[in-house]
Every structure is written in structure tokens, then in C-alpha cells.
């Protein structure tokens, strides 16, 4: 089965072709980051308008690169949520119209299921069952995964998502959007131990997270340094490292707990924050200690992309699922 996947939930337009026999045939992405950067975050109306502009050229590109004629597919999958509704409607309307014209099924896919399954596109994919840590701009969740569609939520953030904490902390330090890669880059020249921030909710049992207090701790430290006139590039790097270390250690402690609780050995990390090198190394060390293994996607498939939607859609279409009604677009949608 060959599926066209369309992702437009936020600020990246992603299009890809996945074939259940041959794997990923082609994928193309346009990132709107430069468009939103001056506003310090994503402007929904601008995002929707830009998706309208980018979709058709990206689609031409993937069919051309795959050596296929437009329409040589067995289904069209699109991100139906969670995300910005206007942006989702662009991808959904496009997918539905194409599916109608080509007389193939269309299917709305859950964005976080896309992220969760993205490591399946790599050379040595994880086998079911596994524990997944989903860490994106909107979500921080630990999920037990027994198969496609068999997801059990083990714990999630009670307030900010991990990526959101990176973005907000970067903003208060005067760094551009998106903050995750900026903080990671700065942290490389930070002094270990110069700032030590709390590891929220690790001193009590459970798999819940809370990141909003951590951001406030960084804000307090930043304001103290500013009023003392001490905000040098080195202090900024030290703060970035202190913050990143606190997030990474917190996530590592909870992942270890989730593996112990479920008795599983395989851990998958997915979503934008799973591109973070310090997080990957920390989880590799932790899982090795448990004689387990950690899996993640290549950096380009950690953040939003069309390939993960094409893959997830293909699995669901193969299982006989398809949309029954009109275009789906949900701002919030539990997985
Ligand atoms: O999955 P994603 O592309 O979009 C959502 O579904 O939200 O995740 C975007 C998030 C942003 O918050 C961004 O700052 C964060 O992922 N991110 C990172 C890194 N790369 C992206 N956070 C930490 N380290 C990174 N290297
Ligand atoms: Zn995402």
C-alpha cells in the first residue's frame, strides 16, 4: 500500500510518500520558523496562510522524487489534530479533495501517534511492546505501547510540556524561537554545576511531570543576575546548561521509573525534544544500566514532518480504517 502523508498542525508543512513494501519513498518539508521568529512564537493565521502556499509545490516535489505520477497512491493521510485548527484545516481540506479526485480513502491521523511511530522509519525499529516518552512543544507523556493503536497513558505533564518549557525559558533569556535548539547550543559552553535547578516531582512516586516551576526558577536566577549586572554570555550559557540538565535528569528519572513499573526493556523517545543530544545520551546510559535499549528517529523526524503521518496513516489504512465523515480538525484530542 502506498500512502501520501500531509502534516500541517503547526509551523511546518510536511509531505511524504510511504510504501508498505518499499518503505519511505520521498519526503519534503517547509519550515515556517523564519516567518514567526520576529513574533517570538507561532502566529496561527500566518501559519495557515503559508501552508496554503507550500502544499502543492511540496506535493509535486515528492511525487517527482519518488518517480510517480500525482495520484499513484492507495490512500491519503493527514494530521487531524491536536494542533492549530486553521492550519489543520488546510492539510485536511487538501487531503480530502485529493482523495476524492483520486478515488482513494482519506484518513485523519493523530499528530502524537505520528511522532510515536516515527522511530519505525529507521533501520533498526523497536519491536512492540515498549514504553514511549513523547516530548514535543505541546505534550510530555509516558505511554505504554503494545501495538498500533494500543496505547496506555502512564503519566503526563500537569502544566507546561517539556518543549514549551525550553521555548519559554529561552524567551525569558532573550533567545529566539524555537528555544530548544538555542538552549542546547548555548549549554555546550556552560559550566557544569554553576546553576542547579530543581528536578520537579521526582521526590514523590508517580509518572506525572511539571515544568512550569522550573521556568520560574530560571527566571528568578536570570533576574538576580540582571539586577547585579552579571548577565555575561557565560552566565547565559551556565543558566542554559543548568536548565537543560534539570529537564534531562527529570525525564530520565521518570523514564527509568516507567520501565521498572511496566517491566519493559525498550524505550522510545519521540517529538521535537527527542532531538536533544543530552537527553539521548542520558537515556542511553540509563537504559544500558537496566540492560535495555533506547530508540529514536533521525533529528529531522523528531520534529514535525510528513513521513511520520504517511507511516501512521499507512498502518491504519492497512488495518481497514478510514474516515467516515468530513474533514477532521481538532485543537485538542487525547490519543
Ligand atoms: O514535535 P515538535 O516539532 O512540534 C510539536 O508537536 O510541538 O516539537 C517542537 C518542540 C519545540 O518546543 C522545540 O523547542 C523543541 O521541540 N526542540 C528541542 C530541540 N529541538 C526541538 N528541544 C530541546 N532540544 C532540541 N535539540
Ligand atoms: Zn509535533
PDB file of N, CA, C and O and ligand atoms in Angstrom, residues 7 9-12 82 111-112 115 135-139 161-168 170 176-185 243-244 247 270-279 299 301-305 308, ligand 1:
ATOM      1  N   UNK A   7       1.260  16.821   6.735  1.00  0.00           N
ATOM      2  CA  UNK A   7       1.320  17.367   8.098  1.00  0.00           C
ATOM      3  C   UNK A   7       1.257  18.896   8.046  1.00  0.00           C
ATOM      4  O   UNK A   7       2.104  19.532   7.415  1.00  0.00           O
ATOM      5  N   UNK A   9       0.000  20.712  11.218  1.00  0.00           N
ATOM      6  CA  UNK A   9      -0.639  21.040  12.501  1.00  0.00           C
ATOM      7  C   UNK A   9      -0.113  22.317  13.146  1.00  0.00           C
ATOM      8  O   UNK A   9      -0.778  22.906  13.982  1.00  0.00           O
ATOM      9  N   UNK A  10       1.091  22.745  12.745  1.00  0.00           N
ATOM     10  CA  UNK A  10       1.657  23.923  13.419  1.00  0.00           C
ATOM     11  C   UNK A  10       2.438  24.777  12.413  1.00  0.00           C
ATOM     12  O   UNK A  10       1.826  25.371  11.529  1.00  0.00           O
ATOM     13  N   UNK A  11       3.754  24.809  12.521  1.00  0.00           N
ATOM     14  CA  UNK A  11       4.530  25.733  11.682  1.00  0.00           C
ATOM     15  C   UNK A  11       5.464  25.030  10.696  1.00  0.00           C
ATOM     16  O   UNK A  11       6.424  25.625  10.226  1.00  0.00           O
ATOM     17  N   UNK A  12       5.199  23.745  10.412  1.00  0.00           N
ATOM     18  CA  UNK A  12       5.956  23.075   9.351  1.00  0.00           C
ATOM     19  C   UNK A  12       4.950  22.458   8.383  1.00  0.00           C
ATOM     20  O   UNK A  12       3.991  21.813   8.814  1.00  0.00           O
ATOM     21  N   UNK A  82      -3.829  16.783  17.537  1.00  0.00           N
ATOM     22  CA  UNK A  82      -4.120  18.130  18.015  1.00  0.00           C
ATOM     23  C   UNK A  82      -3.206  19.154  17.343  1.00  0.00           C
ATOM     24  O   UNK A  82      -2.121  18.806  16.895  1.00  0.00           O
ATOM     25  N   UNK A 111      -1.603  13.500  15.543  1.00  0.00           N
ATOM     26  CA  UNK A 111      -0.233  14.008  15.415  1.00  0.00           C
ATOM     27  C   UNK A 111       0.747  13.288  16.348  1.00  0.00           C
ATOM     28  O   UNK A 111       1.878  12.958  15.952  1.00  0.00           O
ATOM     29  N   UNK A 112       0.305  13.010  17.589  1.00  0.00           N
ATOM     30  CA  UNK A 112       1.225  12.381  18.547  1.00  0.00           C
ATOM     31  C   UNK A 112       1.451  10.905  18.213  1.00  0.00           C
ATOM     32  O   UNK A 112       2.495  10.352  18.528  1.00  0.00           O
ATOM     33  N   UNK A 115       4.274  11.086  15.785  1.00  0.00           N
ATOM     34  CA  UNK A 115       5.564  11.206  16.479  1.00  0.00           C
ATOM     35  C   UNK A 115       5.981   9.863  17.080  1.00  0.00           C
ATOM     36  O   UNK A 115       7.125   9.428  16.952  1.00  0.00           O
ATOM     37  N   UNK A 135       7.848  13.838  23.835  1.00  0.00           N
ATOM     38  CA  UNK A 135       8.249  15.160  24.316  1.00  0.00           C
ATOM     39  C   UNK A 135       8.267  16.158  23.156  1.00  0.00           C
ATOM     40  O   UNK A 135       9.205  16.169  22.361  1.00  0.00           O
ATOM     41  N   UNK A 136       7.206  16.960  23.079  1.00  0.00           N
ATOM     42  CA  UNK A 136       7.129  17.926  21.978  1.00  0.00           C
ATOM     43  C   UNK A 136       6.842  19.309  22.557  1.00  0.00           C
ATOM     44  O   UNK A 136       6.955  19.511  23.766  1.00  0.00           O
ATOM     45  N   UNK A 137       6.449  20.238  21.675  1.00  0.00           N
ATOM     46  CA  UNK A 137       6.129  21.580  22.140  1.00  0.00           C
ATOM     47  C   UNK A 137       4.812  21.620  22.905  1.00  0.00           C
ATOM     48  O   UNK A 137       4.592  22.506  23.729  1.00  0.00           O
ATOM     49  N   UNK A 138       3.944  20.667  22.649  1.00  0.00           N
ATOM     50  CA  UNK A 138       2.624  20.678  23.287  1.00  0.00           C
ATOM     51  C   UNK A 138       2.379  19.535  24.256  1.00  0.00           C
ATOM     52  O   UNK A 138       1.394  19.558  24.997  1.00  0.00           O
ATOM     53  N   UNK A 139       3.224  18.505  24.238  1.00  0.00           N
ATOM     54  CA  UNK A 139       2.968  17.315  25.049  1.00  0.00           C
ATOM     55  C   UNK A 139       4.211  16.795  25.763  1.00  0.00           C
ATOM     56  O   UNK A 139       5.308  16.862  25.214  1.00  0.00           O
ATOM     57  N   UNK A 161       4.519  21.595  28.743  1.00  0.00           N
ATOM     58  CA  UNK A 161       5.217  20.465  28.104  1.00  0.00           C
ATOM     59  C   UNK A 161       6.716  20.770  28.142  1.00  0.00           C
ATOM     60  O   UNK A 161       7.119  21.928  28.300  1.00  0.00           O
ATOM     61  N   UNK A 162       7.534  19.723  27.969  1.00  0.00           N
ATOM     62  CA  UNK A 162       8.994  19.910  28.027  1.00  0.00           C
ATOM     63  C   UNK A 162       9.465  20.920  26.967  1.00  0.00           C
ATOM     64  O   UNK A 162      10.253  21.823  27.260  1.00  0.00           O
ATOM     65  N   UNK A 163       8.968  20.783  25.738  1.00  0.00           N
ATOM     66  CA  UNK A 163       9.375  21.695  24.663  1.00  0.00           C
ATOM     67  C   UNK A 163       8.937  23.126  24.955  1.00  0.00           C
ATOM     68  O   UNK A 163       9.674  24.088  24.703  1.00  0.00           O
ATOM     69  N   UNK A 164       7.736  23.244  25.519  1.00  0.00           N
ATOM     70  CA  UNK A 164       7.199  24.554  25.890  1.00  0.00           C
ATOM     71  C   UNK A 164       8.102  25.197  26.955  1.00  0.00           C
ATOM     72  O   UNK A 164       8.355  26.402  26.915  1.00  0.00           O
ATOM     73  N   UNK A 165       8.586  24.389  27.899  1.00  0.00           N
ATOM     74  CA  UNK A 165       9.485  24.890  28.941  1.00  0.00           C
ATOM     75  C   UNK A 165      10.782  25.395  28.302  1.00  0.00           C
ATOM     76  O   UNK A 165      11.295  26.459  28.672  1.00  0.00           O
ATOM     77  N   UNK A 166      11.309  24.645  27.320  1.00  0.00           N
ATOM     78  CA  UNK A 166      12.504  25.103  26.595  1.00  0.00           C
ATOM     79  C   UNK A 166      12.204  26.447  25.909  1.00  0.00           C
ATOM     80  O   UNK A 166      12.995  27.377  25.996  1.00  0.00           O
ATOM     81  N   UNK A 167      11.050  26.524  25.232  1.00  0.00           N
ATOM     82  CA  UNK A 167      10.718  27.731  24.468  1.00  0.00           C
ATOM     83  C   UNK A 167      10.528  28.941  25.383  1.00  0.00           C
ATOM     84  O   UNK A 167      11.017  30.035  25.101  1.00  0.00           O
ATOM     85  N   UNK A 168       9.797  28.740  26.500  1.00  0.00           N
ATOM     86  CA  UNK A 168       9.516  29.860  27.409  1.00  0.00           C
ATOM     87  C   UNK A 168      10.782  30.312  28.130  1.00  0.00           C
ATOM     88  O   UNK A 168      10.994  31.509  28.338  1.00  0.00           O
ATOM     89  N   UNK A 170      13.853  30.010  27.027  1.00  0.00           N
ATOM     90  CA  UNK A 170      14.684  30.704  26.036  1.00  0.00           C
ATOM     91  C   UNK A 170      14.191  32.143  25.867  1.00  0.00           C
ATOM     92  O   UNK A 170      14.986  33.081  25.830  1.00  0.00           O
ATOM     93  N   UNK A 176      15.917  33.515  20.610  1.00  0.00           N
ATOM     94  CA  UNK A 176      14.838  33.402  19.624  1.00  0.00           C
ATOM     95  C   UNK A 176      14.054  32.088  19.704  1.00  0.00           C
ATOM     96  O   UNK A 176      14.497  31.121  20.326  1.00  0.00           O
ATOM     97  N   UNK A 177      12.887  32.064  19.042  1.00  0.00           N
ATOM     98  CA  UNK A 177      12.039  30.886  18.925  1.00  0.00           C
ATOM     99  C   UNK A 177      12.537  30.021  17.762  1.00  0.00           C
ATOM    100  O   UNK A 177      12.942  30.578  16.749  1.00  0.00           O
ATOM    101  N   UNK A 178      12.490  28.706  17.807  1.00  0.00           N
ATOM    102  CA  UNK A 178      12.161  27.866  18.954  1.00  0.00           C
ATOM    103  C   UNK A 178      13.355  27.717  19.899  1.00  0.00           C
ATOM    104  O   UNK A 178      14.504  27.625  19.464  1.00  0.00           O
ATOM    105  N   UNK A 179      13.051  27.690  21.188  1.00  0.00           N
ATOM    106  CA  UNK A 179      14.092  27.790  22.203  1.00  0.00           C
ATOM    107  C   UNK A 179      14.914  26.533  22.425  1.00  0.00           C
ATOM    108  O   UNK A 179      16.057  26.618  22.892  1.00  0.00           O
ATOM    109  N   UNK A 180      14.333  25.360  22.117  1.00  0.00           N
ATOM    110  CA  UNK A 180      15.039  24.102  22.402  1.00  0.00           C
ATOM    111  C   UNK A 180      16.434  24.044  21.802  1.00  0.00           C
ATOM    112  O   UNK A 180      17.430  23.914  22.525  1.00  0.00           O
ATOM    113  N   UNK A 181      16.536  24.183  20.473  1.00  0.00           N
ATOM    114  CA  UNK A 181      17.875  24.116  19.862  1.00  0.00           C
ATOM    115  C   UNK A 181      18.789  25.242  20.342  1.00  0.00           C
ATOM    116  O   UNK A 181      19.999  25.044  20.477  1.00  0.00           O
ATOM    117  N   UNK A 182      18.237  26.429  20.631  1.00  0.00           N
ATOM    118  CA  UNK A 182      19.044  27.568  21.101  1.00  0.00           C
ATOM    119  C   UNK A 182      19.654  27.258  22.461  1.00  0.00           C
ATOM    120  O   UNK A 182      20.842  27.486  22.693  1.00  0.00           O
ATOM    121  N   UNK A 183      18.831  26.737  23.380  1.00  0.00           N
ATOM    122  CA  UNK A 183      19.328  26.409  24.720  1.00  0.00           C
ATOM    123  C   UNK A 183      20.370  25.298  24.633  1.00  0.00           C
ATOM    124  O   UNK A 183      21.419  25.358  25.277  1.00  0.00           O
ATOM    125  N   UNK A 184      20.093  24.286  23.804  1.00  0.00           N
ATOM    126  CA  UNK A 184      21.028  23.167  23.664  1.00  0.00           C
ATOM    127  C   UNK A 184      22.391  23.665  23.165  1.00  0.00           C
ATOM    128  O   UNK A 184      23.442  23.239  23.646  1.00  0.00           O
ATOM    129  N   UNK A 185      22.354  24.587  22.207  1.00  0.00           N
ATOM    130  CA  UNK A 185      23.600  25.117  21.637  1.00  0.00           C
ATOM    131  C   UNK A 185      24.370  25.920  22.689  1.00  0.00           C
ATOM    132  O   UNK A 185      25.564  25.725  22.882  1.00  0.00           O
ATOM    133  N   UNK A 243      19.433  24.608  33.272  1.00  0.00           N
ATOM    134  CA  UNK A 243      18.046  24.298  32.911  1.00  0.00           C
ATOM    135  C   UNK A 243      17.965  22.976  32.147  1.00  0.00           C
ATOM    136  O   UNK A 243      17.179  22.089  32.473  1.00  0.00           O
ATOM    137  N   UNK A 244      18.811  22.843  31.130  1.00  0.00           N
ATOM    138  CA  UNK A 244      18.772  21.629  30.297  1.00  0.00           C
ATOM    139  C   UNK A 244      19.044  20.383  31.146  1.00  0.00           C
ATOM    140  O   UNK A 244      18.365  19.357  31.007  1.00  0.00           O
ATOM    141  N   UNK A 247      15.956  19.414  33.182  1.00  0.00           N
ATOM    142  CA  UNK A 247      14.913  18.769  32.362  1.00  0.00           C
ATOM    143  C   UNK A 247      15.331  17.342  32.009  1.00  0.00           C
ATOM    144  O   UNK A 247      14.552  16.391  32.172  1.00  0.00           O
ATOM    145  N   UNK A 270      10.290  10.298  21.342  1.00  0.00           N
ATOM    146  CA  UNK A 270       9.799  10.913  20.113  1.00  0.00           C
ATOM    147  C   UNK A 270       9.295  12.324  20.376  1.00  0.00           C
ATOM    148  O   UNK A 270       9.020  12.686  21.514  1.00  0.00           O
ATOM    149  N   UNK A 271       9.176  13.117  19.309  1.00  0.00           N
ATOM    150  CA  UNK A 271       8.763  14.520  19.426  1.00  0.00           C
ATOM    151  C   UNK A 271       9.999  15.410  19.391  1.00  0.00           C
ATOM    152  O   UNK A 271      11.130  14.929  19.545  1.00  0.00           O
ATOM    153  N   UNK A 272       9.781  16.708  19.178  1.00  0.00           N
ATOM    154  CA  UNK A 272      10.878  17.663  18.971  1.00  0.00           C
ATOM    155  C   UNK A 272      12.009  17.574  19.986  1.00  0.00           C
ATOM    156  O   UNK A 272      13.185  17.635  19.619  1.00  0.00           O
ATOM    157  N   UNK A 273      11.678  17.424  21.274  1.00  0.00           N
ATOM    158  CA  UNK A 273      12.717  17.422  22.309  1.00  0.00           C
ATOM    159  C   UNK A 273      13.581  16.153  22.243  1.00  0.00           C
ATOM    160  O   UNK A 273      14.704  16.132  22.744  1.00  0.00           O
ATOM    161  N   UNK A 274      13.086  15.113  21.562  1.00  0.00           N
ATOM    162  CA  UNK A 274      13.896  13.885  21.453  1.00  0.00           C
ATOM    163  C   UNK A 274      15.094  14.093  20.531  1.00  0.00           C
ATOM    164  O   UNK A 274      15.968  13.233  20.422  1.00  0.00           O
ATOM    165  N   UNK A 275      15.155  15.262  19.860  1.00  0.00           N
ATOM    166  CA  UNK A 275      16.352  15.600  19.065  1.00  0.00           C
ATOM    167  C   UNK A 275      17.487  16.038  19.980  1.00  0.00           C
ATOM    168  O   UNK A 275      18.632  16.139  19.545  1.00  0.00           O
ATOM    169  N   UNK A 276      17.181  16.296  21.255  1.00  0.00           N
ATOM    170  CA  UNK A 276      18.183  16.831  22.185  1.00  0.00           C
ATOM    171  C   UNK A 276      19.267  15.800  22.513  1.00  0.00           C
ATOM    172  O   UNK A 276      18.983  14.715  23.023  1.00  0.00           O
ATOM    173  N   UNK A 277      20.506  16.183  22.216  1.00  0.00           N
ATOM    174  CA  UNK A 277      21.632  15.250  22.351  1.00  0.00           C
ATOM    175  C   UNK A 277      21.885  14.828  23.790  1.00  0.00           C
ATOM    176  O   UNK A 277      22.153  13.669  24.076  1.00  0.00           O
ATOM    177  N   UNK A 278      21.754  15.797  24.714  1.00  0.00           N
ATOM    178  CA  UNK A 278      21.996  15.471  26.124  1.00  0.00           C
ATOM    179  C   UNK A 278      20.941  14.490  26.632  1.00  0.00           C
ATOM    180  O   UNK A 278      21.233  13.581  27.409  1.00  0.00           O
ATOM    181  N   UNK A 279      19.707  14.655  26.182  1.00  0.00           N
ATOM    182  CA  UNK A 279      18.636  13.735  26.583  1.00  0.00           C
ATOM    183  C   UNK A 279      18.901  12.334  26.036  1.00  0.00           C
ATOM    184  O   UNK A 279      18.772  11.336  26.745  1.00  0.00           O
ATOM    185  N   UNK A 299      17.140  13.214  13.600  1.00  0.00           N
ATOM    186  CA  UNK A 299      16.667  14.523  14.075  1.00  0.00           C
ATOM    187  C   UNK A 299      15.537  15.132  13.223  1.00  0.00           C
ATOM    188  O   UNK A 299      14.587  15.686  13.761  1.00  0.00           O
ATOM    189  N   UNK A 301      13.166  13.729  11.769  1.00  0.00           N
ATOM    190  CA  UNK A 301      11.880  13.065  12.023  1.00  0.00           C
ATOM    191  C   UNK A 301      11.484  13.127  13.499  1.00  0.00           C
ATOM    192  O   UNK A 301      10.495  12.513  13.901  1.00  0.00           O
ATOM    193  N   UNK A 302      12.306  13.835  14.319  1.00  0.00           N
ATOM    194  CA  UNK A 302      11.896  14.080  15.717  1.00  0.00           C
ATOM    195  C   UNK A 302      10.918  15.250  15.731  1.00  0.00           C
ATOM    196  O   UNK A 302       9.888  15.210  16.389  1.00  0.00           O
ATOM    197  N   UNK A 303      11.250  16.301  14.984  1.00  0.00           N
ATOM    198  CA  UNK A 303      10.345  17.442  14.878  1.00  0.00           C
ATOM    199  C   UNK A 303       9.279  17.112  13.821  1.00  0.00           C
ATOM    200  O   UNK A 303       9.324  16.050  13.197  1.00  0.00           O
ATOM    201  N   UNK A 304       8.329  18.022  13.629  1.00  0.00           N
ATOM    202  CA  UNK A 304       7.192  17.733  12.746  1.00  0.00           C
ATOM    203  C   UNK A 304       7.630  17.426  11.313  1.00  0.00           C
ATOM    204  O   UNK A 304       8.530  18.088  10.776  1.00  0.00           O
ATOM    205  N   UNK A 305       6.975  16.450  10.704  1.00  0.00           N
ATOM    206  CA  UNK A 305       7.331  16.035   9.332  1.00  0.00           C
ATOM    207  C   UNK A 305       6.177  15.251   8.721  1.00  0.00           C
ATOM    208  O   UNK A 305       5.292  14.780   9.444  1.00  0.00           O
ATOM    209  N   UNK A 308       6.154  10.801   9.142  1.00  0.00           N
ATOM    210  CA  UNK A 308       5.521  10.096  10.273  1.00  0.00           C
ATOM    211  C   UNK A 308       4.010   9.973  10.062  1.00  0.00           C
ATOM    212  O   UNK A 308       3.401   8.989  10.493  1.00  0.00           O
TER     213      UNK A 308
HETATM  214  O1  LIG B   1       7.388  17.887  17.813  1.00  0.00           O
HETATM  215  P1  LIG B   1       7.606  19.301  17.507  1.00  0.00           P
HETATM  216  O2  LIG B   1       8.348  19.666  16.251  1.00  0.00           O
HETATM  217  O3  LIG B   1       6.259  20.092  17.460  1.00  0.00           O
HETATM  218  C1  LIG B   1       5.190  19.803  18.312  1.00  0.00           C
HETATM  219  O4  LIG B   1       4.440  18.837  18.031  1.00  0.00           O
HETATM  220  O5  LIG B   1       5.090  20.543  19.314  1.00  0.00           O
HETATM  221  O6  LIG B   1       8.369  19.903  18.778  1.00  0.00           O
HETATM  222  C2  LIG B   1       8.788  21.226  18.831  1.00  0.00           C
HETATM  223  C3  LIG B   1       9.465  21.450  20.170  1.00  0.00           C
HETATM  224  C4  LIG B   1       9.803  22.912  20.440  1.00  0.00           C
HETATM  225  O7  LIG B   1       9.343  23.230  21.731  1.00  0.00           O
HETATM  226  C5  LIG B   1      11.324  22.952  20.345  1.00  0.00           C
HETATM  227  O8  LIG B   1      11.898  23.946  21.163  1.00  0.00           O
HETATM  228  C6  LIG B   1      11.693  21.565  20.809  1.00  0.00           C
HETATM  229  O9  LIG B   1      10.703  20.728  20.245  1.00  0.00           O
HETATM  230  N1  LIG B   1      13.025  21.149  20.342  1.00  0.00           N
HETATM  231  C7  LIG B   1      14.070  20.896  21.171  1.00  0.00           C
HETATM  232  C8  LIG B   1      15.175  20.572  20.337  1.00  0.00           C
HETATM  233  N2  LIG B   1      14.770  20.640  19.035  1.00  0.00           N
HETATM  234  C9  LIG B   1      13.449  20.992  19.063  1.00  0.00           C
HETATM  235  N3  LIG B   1      14.158  20.915  22.500  1.00  0.00           N
HETATM  236  C10 LIG B   1      15.354  20.615  23.052  1.00  0.00           C
HETATM  237  N4  LIG B   1      16.454  20.318  22.344  1.00  0.00           N
HETATM  238  C11 LIG B   1      16.423  20.287  20.993  1.00  0.00           C
HETATM  239  N5  LIG B   1      17.522  19.982  20.292  1.00  0.00           N
END
